[in-house]
mmCIF file of C-alpha atoms in Angstrom:
data_model
loop_
_atom_site.group_PDB
_atom_site.id
_atom_site.type_symbol
_atom_site.label_atom_id
_atom_site.label_comp_id
_atom_site.label_asym_id
_atom_site.label_seq_id
_atom_site.Cartn_x
_atom_site.Cartn_y
_atom_site.Cartn_z
ATOM 1 C CA MET A 1 51.253 114.345 62.077
ATOM 2 C CA PRO A 2 49.052 115.280 64.679
ATOM 3 C CA GLN A 3 50.039 113.304 68.369
ATOM 4 C CA GLY A 4 47.623 111.252 70.065
ATOM 5 C CA PRO A 5 46.688 111.180 73.690
ATOM 6 C CA THR A 6 49.569 110.120 75.908
ATOM 7 C CA ALA A 7 48.805 106.434 77.010
ATOM 8 C CA PRO A 8 48.562 106.594 81.099
ATOM 9 C CA ASP A 9 51.539 105.489 83.068
ATOM 10 C CA VAL A 10 50.639 102.164 84.841
ATOM 11 C CA ARG A 11 53.742 102.964 87.326
ATOM 12 C CA VAL A 12 51.799 106.082 88.571
ATOM 13 C CA HIS A 13 48.041 104.868 88.056
ATOM 14 C CA THR A 14 47.094 101.673 87.458
ATOM 15 C CA ASP A 15 44.026 100.216 85.635
ATOM 16 C CA LEU A 16 41.934 97.302 84.744
ATOM 17 C CA ALA A 17 43.722 95.955 81.585
ATOM 18 C CA ARG A 18 46.944 95.992 83.767
ATOM 19 C CA LEU A 19 45.771 94.282 86.784
ATOM 20 C CA ARG A 20 44.148 91.638 84.714
ATOM 21 C CA GLU A 21 47.033 90.855 82.768
ATOM 22 C CA LEU A 22 48.538 89.634 85.860
ATOM 23 C CA GLU A 23 45.852 86.777 86.139
ATOM 24 C CA GLY A 24 48.765 84.338 84.384
ATOM 25 C CA HIS A 25 51.718 85.531 86.617
ATOM 26 C CA ALA A 26 49.107 84.342 89.870
ATOM 27 C CA ARG A 27 48.663 80.723 88.915
ATOM 28 C CA ALA A 28 52.001 80.083 89.537
ATOM 29 C CA LEU A 29 52.007 81.428 93.003
ATOM 30 C CA THR A 30 50.821 79.985 96.099
ATOM 31 C CA PHE A 31 49.253 81.730 99.439
ATOM 32 C CA LEU A 32 48.765 78.375 100.851
ATOM 33 C CA PRO A 33 50.400 76.843 104.057
ATOM 34 C CA ARG A 34 52.324 73.897 102.554
ATOM 35 C CA GLN A 35 54.845 76.363 101.288
ATOM 36 C CA PRO A 36 57.733 75.807 98.536
ATOM 37 C CA ALA A 37 60.980 76.003 100.018
ATOM 38 C CA GLY A 38 62.024 78.977 98.900
ATOM 39 C CA SER A 39 58.793 81.030 100.369
ATOM 40 C CA ALA A 40 59.242 83.694 102.807
ATOM 41 C CA LEU A 41 55.991 81.609 104.766
ATOM 42 C CA ASN A 42 58.202 78.284 104.781
ATOM 43 C CA GLY A 43 59.273 77.259 108.149
ATOM 44 C CA ARG A 44 58.869 79.092 111.358
ATOM 45 C CA HIS A 45 56.124 81.428 110.544
ATOM 46 C CA ALA A 46 54.169 78.779 108.205
ATOM 47 C CA SER A 47 53.545 76.789 111.287
ATOM 48 C CA ARG A 48 51.064 79.049 112.373
ATOM 49 C CA MET A 49 49.018 79.183 109.204
ATOM 50 C CA ARG A 50 45.742 77.039 109.640
ATOM 51 C CA GLY A 51 45.047 76.355 106.125
ATOM 52 C CA ARG A 52 42.305 74.159 105.251
ATOM 53 C CA GLY A 53 40.974 71.677 107.788
ATOM 54 C CA LEU A 54 39.233 68.585 107.805
ATOM 55 C CA ASN A 55 35.503 68.191 107.808
ATOM 56 C CA PHE A 56 34.267 64.727 109.680
ATOM 57 C CA GLU A 57 32.226 62.929 106.794
ATOM 58 C CA GLU A 58 31.392 59.266 108.402
ATOM 59 C CA LEU A 59 32.241 56.600 111.182
ATOM 60 C CA ARG A 60 32.124 53.534 109.125
ATOM 61 C CA GLY A 61 33.779 49.940 109.785
ATOM 62 C CA TYR A 62 37.501 49.455 109.154
ATOM 63 C CA LEU A 63 38.301 47.958 105.677
ATOM 64 C CA PRO A 64 41.801 46.676 104.834
ATOM 65 C CA GLY A 65 44.376 49.551 103.798
ATOM 66 C CA ASP A 66 42.598 51.862 105.752
ATOM 67 C CA ASP A 67 45.114 54.009 107.803
ATOM 68 C CA VAL A 68 45.071 52.649 111.326
ATOM 69 C CA ARG A 69 45.677 56.396 112.351
ATOM 70 C CA SER A 70 42.102 56.964 111.831
ATOM 71 C CA ILE A 71 40.734 54.152 113.633
ATOM 72 C CA ASP A 72 38.233 55.727 116.248
ATOM 73 C CA TRP A 73 39.341 53.150 119.478
ATOM 74 C CA LYS A 74 36.320 54.359 121.860
ATOM 75 C CA VAL A 75 33.781 53.400 119.220
ATOM 76 C CA THR A 76 35.849 50.208 118.618
ATOM 77 C CA ALA A 77 36.157 49.542 122.118
ATOM 78 C CA ARG A 78 32.382 49.949 122.732
ATOM 79 C CA THR A 79 31.364 47.677 119.549
ATOM 80 C CA GLY A 80 34.008 45.043 119.696
ATOM 81 C CA LYS A 81 34.729 45.832 115.968
ATOM 82 C CA PRO A 82 36.979 48.282 114.308
ATOM 83 C CA HIS A 83 35.722 51.357 113.189
ATOM 84 C CA VAL A 84 37.118 54.241 111.280
ATOM 85 C CA ARG A 85 36.246 58.252 111.362
ATOM 86 C CA ILE A 86 36.270 59.196 107.697
ATOM 87 C CA TYR A 87 37.455 63.031 107.194
ATOM 88 C CA SER A 88 37.189 64.952 103.603
ATOM 89 C CA GLU A 89 39.882 68.003 102.929
ATOM 90 C CA GLU A 90 37.953 71.580 103.633
ATOM 91 C CA ARG A 91 38.382 73.109 100.606
ATOM 92 C CA ASP A 92 37.226 76.219 101.223
ATOM 93 C CA ARG A 93 39.070 79.234 102.953
ATOM 94 C CA PRO A 94 37.575 82.670 102.517
ATOM 95 C CA ALA A 95 40.401 85.381 102.098
ATOM 96 C CA LEU A 96 39.801 89.189 102.895
ATOM 97 C CA LEU A 97 42.567 91.660 101.314
ATOM 98 C CA LEU A 98 42.856 94.843 102.830
ATOM 99 C CA VAL A 99 44.104 97.425 100.072
ATOM 100 C CA ASP A 100 45.797 100.701 101.182
ATOM 101 C CA GLN A 101 45.035 103.390 98.737
ATOM 102 C CA ARG A 102 45.522 106.123 101.365
ATOM 103 C CA GLN A 103 47.206 109.568 100.033
ATOM 104 C CA SER A 104 50.385 108.378 101.816
ATOM 105 C CA MET A 105 50.476 105.459 99.717
ATOM 106 C CA PHE A 106 50.921 107.932 96.322
ATOM 107 C CA PHE A 107 54.940 108.068 96.706
ATOM 108 C CA GLY A 108 57.735 106.424 94.610
ATOM 109 C CA SER A 109 61.242 107.489 93.993
ATOM 110 C CA ARG A 110 62.361 105.032 91.635
ATOM 111 C CA LEU A 111 59.281 102.851 89.736
ATOM 112 C CA ASN A 112 56.140 102.634 90.986
ATOM 113 C CA MET A 113 53.897 104.683 93.400
ATOM 114 C CA LYS A 114 53.241 102.612 96.424
ATOM 115 C CA SER A 115 49.565 102.281 95.904
ATOM 116 C CA VAL A 116 50.343 100.750 92.461
ATOM 117 C CA THR A 117 52.698 98.024 94.119
ATOM 118 C CA ALA A 118 49.878 97.579 96.730
ATOM 119 C CA ALA A 119 47.437 96.877 93.895
ATOM 120 C CA GLU A 120 49.540 94.951 91.994
ATOM 121 C CA THR A 121 49.976 92.690 94.800
ATOM 122 C CA ALA A 122 46.098 92.578 95.502
ATOM 123 C CA ALA A 123 45.334 91.367 92.332
ATOM 124 C CA LEU A 124 48.120 88.694 91.933
ATOM 125 C CA ALA A 125 46.696 87.484 95.230
ATOM 126 C CA ALA A 126 43.013 87.657 94.543
ATOM 127 C CA PHE A 127 43.443 85.488 91.383
ATOM 128 C CA ARG A 128 45.392 83.144 92.909
ATOM 129 C CA ILE A 129 42.897 82.798 95.824
ATOM 130 C CA LEU A 130 40.135 82.319 93.237
ATOM 131 C CA ASP A 131 41.535 80.125 91.263
ATOM 132 C CA VAL A 132 42.195 77.458 93.727
ATOM 133 C CA GLY A 133 38.635 77.363 94.775
ATOM 134 C CA ASP A 134 38.834 79.814 97.725
ATOM 135 C CA ARG A 135 36.594 82.650 98.167
ATOM 136 C CA VAL A 136 37.733 86.407 98.094
ATOM 137 C CA GLY A 137 36.722 89.824 98.765
ATOM 138 C CA GLY A 138 38.582 92.788 100.356
ATOM 139 C CA ILE A 139 38.498 96.198 102.051
ATOM 140 C CA VAL A 140 39.995 98.639 99.775
ATOM 141 C CA PHE A 141 40.510 101.955 101.422
ATOM 142 C CA ASN A 142 41.821 105.880 101.477
ATOM 143 C CA ASP A 143 41.704 108.898 103.404
ATOM 144 C CA HIS A 144 38.122 109.495 102.948
ATOM 145 C CA GLY A 145 36.154 105.700 103.527
ATOM 146 C CA MET A 146 36.394 102.599 102.486
ATOM 147 C CA THR A 147 34.926 99.839 99.884
ATOM 148 C CA GLU A 148 33.662 96.548 101.201
ATOM 149 C CA ILE A 149 33.596 93.398 99.233
ATOM 150 C CA LYS A 150 32.572 90.261 101.131
ATOM 151 C CA PRO A 151 33.920 86.784 100.164
ATOM 152 C CA GLN A 152 32.753 85.267 97.507
ATOM 153 C CA ARG A 153 33.932 82.172 95.317
ATOM 154 C CA SER A 154 32.685 84.059 91.930
ATOM 155 C CA GLN A 155 34.450 86.251 89.240
ATOM 156 C CA ARG A 156 31.770 88.648 89.993
ATOM 157 C CA ALA A 157 33.236 89.576 93.633
ATOM 158 C CA LEU A 158 37.239 89.324 92.294
ATOM 159 C CA HIS A 159 36.231 92.019 89.502
ATOM 160 C CA ALA A 160 34.548 94.276 92.024
ATOM 161 C CA LEU A 161 37.779 94.249 94.233
ATOM 162 C CA ILE A 162 39.520 94.535 91.147
ATOM 163 C CA ALA A 163 37.519 97.576 90.313
ATOM 164 C CA ALA A 164 37.600 99.425 93.424
ATOM 165 C CA ILE A 165 41.227 99.094 93.904
ATOM 166 C CA VAL A 166 41.657 100.881 90.379
ATOM 167 C CA GLU A 167 38.851 103.542 91.338
ATOM 168 C CA GLN A 168 40.541 104.528 94.481
ATOM 169 C CA ASN A 169 43.957 104.133 92.721
ATOM 170 C CA GLN A 170 43.205 106.279 89.901
ATOM 171 C CA VAL A 171 41.615 109.199 92.351
ATOM 172 C CA LEU A 172 45.247 109.910 93.750
ATOM 173 C CA ARG A 173 46.478 112.961 93.154
ATOM 174 C CA ALA A 174 49.879 114.597 94.113
ATOM 175 C CA ASP A 175 48.130 118.074 94.670
ATOM 176 C CA THR A 176 45.414 116.262 96.897
ATOM 177 C CA GLN A 177 45.033 117.606 100.359
ATOM 178 C CA PRO A 178 44.439 114.919 102.838
ATOM 179 C CA MET A 179 41.009 115.359 105.314
ATOM 180 C CA PRO A 180 42.243 116.529 108.465
ATOM 181 C CA GLU A 181 40.178 113.755 109.857
ATOM 182 C CA ALA A 182 41.165 111.071 107.741
ATOM 183 C CA SER A 183 40.464 107.425 108.142
ATOM 184 C CA PRO A 184 43.439 105.574 109.902
ATOM 185 C CA LEU A 185 44.458 102.141 109.224
ATOM 186 C CA ASN A 186 42.227 101.223 112.326
ATOM 187 C CA ALA A 187 38.950 101.733 110.462
ATOM 188 C CA PRO A 188 39.482 99.111 107.752
ATOM 189 C CA LEU A 189 41.026 96.499 110.577
ATOM 190 C CA LEU A 190 37.711 96.968 112.772
ATOM 191 C CA ALA A 191 35.929 96.397 109.668
ATOM 192 C CA ALA A 192 38.233 93.490 108.769
ATOM 193 C CA ALA A 193 37.539 91.984 112.358
ATOM 194 C CA ARG A 194 33.707 92.307 111.996
ATOM 195 C CA LEU A 195 33.746 90.448 108.399
ATOM 196 C CA ALA A 196 36.832 87.870 109.228
ATOM 197 C CA ARG A 197 35.599 86.292 112.368
ATOM 198 C CA HIS A 198 37.363 82.946 112.370
ATOM 199 C CA ASP A 199 39.444 80.912 109.755
ATOM 200 C CA HIS A 200 40.031 83.337 107.170
ATOM 201 C CA LEU A 201 43.131 84.185 105.480
ATOM 202 C CA VAL A 202 43.510 88.230 106.170
ATOM 203 C CA ILE A 203 46.398 89.710 104.029
ATOM 204 C CA VAL A 204 46.975 93.650 104.879
ATOM 205 C CA ILE A 205 48.482 95.326 102.253
ATOM 206 C CA SER A 206 50.100 98.869 103.222
ATOM 207 C CA ASP A 207 52.970 100.939 104.056
ATOM 208 C CA PHE A 208 51.378 100.681 107.872
ATOM 209 C CA ASP A 209 51.660 104.944 108.151
ATOM 210 C CA GLY A 210 50.268 106.058 111.373
ATOM 211 C CA ILE A 211 49.847 103.122 113.227
ATOM 212 C CA ASP A 212 49.352 103.158 117.178
ATOM 213 C CA GLY A 213 48.780 100.667 119.598
ATOM 214 C CA GLN A 214 45.227 100.091 118.716
ATOM 215 C CA THR A 215 46.714 98.858 115.550
ATOM 216 C CA GLN A 216 48.390 96.213 116.932
ATOM 217 C CA GLU A 217 45.702 95.537 119.159
ATOM 218 C CA LEU A 218 43.453 95.052 116.126
ATOM 219 C CA ILE A 219 46.189 92.888 114.250
ATOM 220 C CA SER A 220 46.392 90.648 117.237
ATOM 221 C CA SER A 221 42.769 90.142 117.825
ATOM 222 C CA ILE A 222 42.216 89.250 114.068
ATOM 223 C CA ALA A 223 44.943 86.824 114.107
ATOM 224 C CA ARG A 224 43.656 84.779 117.286
ATOM 225 C CA HIS A 225 40.916 83.181 115.081
ATOM 226 C CA ASN A 226 42.241 83.539 111.378
ATOM 227 C CA ASP A 227 45.594 83.621 109.707
ATOM 228 C CA VAL A 228 47.109 86.952 109.021
ATOM 229 C CA ILE A 229 49.822 88.125 106.338
ATOM 230 C CA SER A 230 50.985 91.814 106.733
ATOM 231 C CA VAL A 231 52.470 93.138 103.458
ATOM 232 C CA LEU A 232 54.675 95.887 104.176
ATOM 233 C CA ILE A 233 55.003 98.399 100.497
ATOM 234 C CA GLU A 234 58.263 100.480 101.207
ATOM 235 C CA ASP A 235 59.583 102.965 98.905
ATOM 236 C CA PRO A 236 63.584 102.334 98.616
ATOM 237 C CA ILE A 237 64.111 105.968 100.217
ATOM 238 C CA ALA A 238 62.203 104.671 103.779
ATOM 239 C CA ARG A 239 65.361 102.361 104.233
ATOM 240 C CA GLU A 240 68.294 104.508 102.702
ATOM 241 C CA PRO A 241 66.973 108.523 102.653
ATOM 242 C CA PRO A 242 69.578 110.479 100.388
ATOM 243 C CA LYS A 243 71.329 112.777 102.164
ATOM 244 C CA ASP A 244 70.493 115.502 99.576
ATOM 245 C CA LEU A 245 67.010 115.016 99.600
ATOM 246 C CA GLN A 246 64.616 117.871 99.317
ATOM 247 C CA MET A 247 60.756 117.688 99.583
ATOM 248 C CA VAL A 248 57.735 119.167 100.285
ATOM 249 C CA ALA A 249 55.610 117.190 103.197
ATOM 250 C CA SER A 250 51.957 118.200 104.317
ATOM 251 C CA ASP A 251 49.334 116.735 106.334
ATOM 252 C CA GLY A 252 46.469 118.588 104.618
ATOM 253 C CA ARG A 253 46.551 121.849 106.966
ATOM 254 C CA MET A 254 50.384 122.845 107.169
ATOM 255 C CA GLN A 255 53.298 122.097 104.710
ATOM 256 C CA MET A 256 56.886 122.223 105.275
ATOM 257 C CA THR A 257 60.176 121.894 103.344
ATOM 258 C CA ILE A 258 62.518 119.053 104.281
ATOM 259 C CA ASP A 259 65.956 119.083 103.295
ATOM 260 C CA THR A 260 68.330 116.407 104.447
ATOM 261 C CA GLY A 261 71.338 118.577 103.871
ATOM 262 C CA ILE A 262 70.787 120.996 106.426
ATOM 263 C CA GLY A 263 71.286 120.026 109.967
ATOM 264 C CA ASP A 264 70.307 116.808 111.816
ATOM 265 C CA ALA A 265 67.338 116.619 109.170
ATOM 266 C CA PHE A 266 68.750 113.598 107.963
ATOM 267 C CA PHE A 267 69.436 111.637 111.126
ATOM 268 C CA ARG A 268 65.907 112.617 112.257
ATOM 269 C CA LEU A 269 64.210 111.081 109.140
ATOM 270 C CA GLN A 270 66.366 108.260 108.871
ATOM 271 C CA ASP A 271 65.363 107.505 112.529
ATOM 272 C CA THR A 272 61.479 108.474 112.125
ATOM 273 C CA THR A 273 61.368 106.069 109.053
ATOM 274 C CA ALA A 274 63.467 103.132 110.855
ATOM 275 C CA ARG A 275 61.469 103.190 113.629
ATOM 276 C CA ARG A 276 58.201 103.046 111.907
ATOM 277 C CA LEU A 277 59.484 99.880 109.866
ATOM 278 C CA GLU A 278 60.845 98.010 113.032
ATOM 279 C CA GLY A 279 57.646 98.639 114.304
ATOM 280 C CA VAL A 280 55.709 96.440 111.862
ATOM 281 C CA LEU A 281 58.414 93.832 111.293
ATOM 282 C CA SER A 282 58.525 93.532 115.141
ATOM 283 C CA TRP A 283 55.009 91.806 114.522
ATOM 284 C CA GLN A 284 56.670 88.744 113.325
ATOM 285 C CA GLN A 285 58.134 87.955 117.155
ATOM 286 C CA SER A 286 55.377 89.725 119.370
ATOM 287 C CA LEU A 287 52.336 88.216 117.528
ATOM 288 C CA GLY A 288 53.739 85.632 115.422
ATOM 289 C CA ILE A 289 52.424 86.521 111.987
ATOM 290 C CA PRO A 290 54.269 86.896 108.771
ATOM 291 C CA VAL A 291 55.458 90.144 107.483
ATOM 292 C CA LEU A 292 56.379 90.382 104.240
ATOM 293 C CA SER A 293 58.162 93.418 102.682
ATOM 294 C CA LEU A 294 57.829 94.656 99.254
ATOM 295 C CA SER A 295 59.312 97.828 97.535
ATOM 296 C CA SER A 296 57.988 99.842 95.330
ATOM 297 C CA GLY A 297 61.429 100.381 93.350
ATOM 298 C CA GLU A 298 61.085 97.051 92.153
ATOM 299 C CA GLU A 299 58.711 94.992 89.750
ATOM 300 C CA THR A 300 56.081 93.655 91.973
ATOM 301 C CA VAL A 301 55.523 90.184 90.024
ATOM 302 C CA ALA A 302 59.123 89.374 90.417
ATOM 303 C CA GLN A 303 59.173 90.046 94.116
ATOM 304 C CA VAL A 304 56.257 88.106 95.160
ATOM 305 C CA ARG A 305 57.455 85.085 93.327
ATOM 306 C CA ARG A 306 60.579 85.360 95.303
ATOM 307 C CA LEU A 307 58.329 85.859 98.608
ATOM 308 C CA MET A 308 55.772 83.517 98.148
ATOM 309 C CA GLY A 309 57.559 81.124 95.874
ATOM 310 C CA ARG A 310 56.646 79.146 92.670
ATOM 311 C CA LEU A 311 54.578 76.357 92.510
ATOM 312 C CA PRO A 312 56.486 73.379 90.964
ATOM 313 C CA ALA A 313 55.825 72.693 87.437
ATOM 314 C CA ARG A 314 53.064 70.344 86.221
ATOM 315 C CA ARG A 315 54.618 67.065 85.299
ATOM 316 C CA THR A 316 53.113 65.975 81.851
ATOM 317 C CA ASN A 317 53.365 62.520 80.683
ATOM 318 C CA SER A 318 55.343 61.941 77.640
ATOM 319 C CA ARG A 319 54.584 59.371 75.028
#
């Protein structure tokens, strides 16, 4: 009996169906400032999260039961009667997801390609952000350019973002030659600074390959007026490269064979990857922004649950 076409491996290239499956998982997550106790954003770094603010609604006379902390003492002194300031919670905070789909992300030694883990993480975040009523948009970028989706509170914007991620993910190939003048991470960060001028949640999902001094300056500039979360996508090989690794690396023009079993190649590779990881992780101290590490060698949903925490189950009234 003839065999049908082999189904695409979603660990190598994701698709719309796979990312849409994550919507149900996203409802149990929180990217909000009040994190569950087990969240990586709880505690010291969570204090930097601005969250939703308060909008001034009106000034009115004090009524029994009003919080005395809301009394406007200047107006009270001027009128001789107690007045309170009434605020409503600001329920809309736009979120901008920067999703890295460059050639450096098309690598995986154990489970997923890093590009797939980044795509799944972005989908989980996008579904959850829209679910709580915030606007969601993003910048999906590769070595050739980027697609911008301005934050909107609509399914259309969310689907446009998911479609852009899938489109760029599916064109990644092992034999693709990166452009000599490939777009660095700084280009989408400049675009993010233009789109997210203040009070946005900016989530950067990348392996942060090719970062430099300007990268840190841009991240710092964005973080002055917005909440920034850096999601570092790693392959297990980055932290513990095997001593018998043999691979071919290319910059798009030249290529070389790396064999960690020869000479000091293992130690040089280990030092290079360690310095890059330490550079990104140091942003927690130097810039005061959360840096969350996700491994392409583990299932994405389980990792995000551990890092971001799960919302407590809603209680139902029993009769």
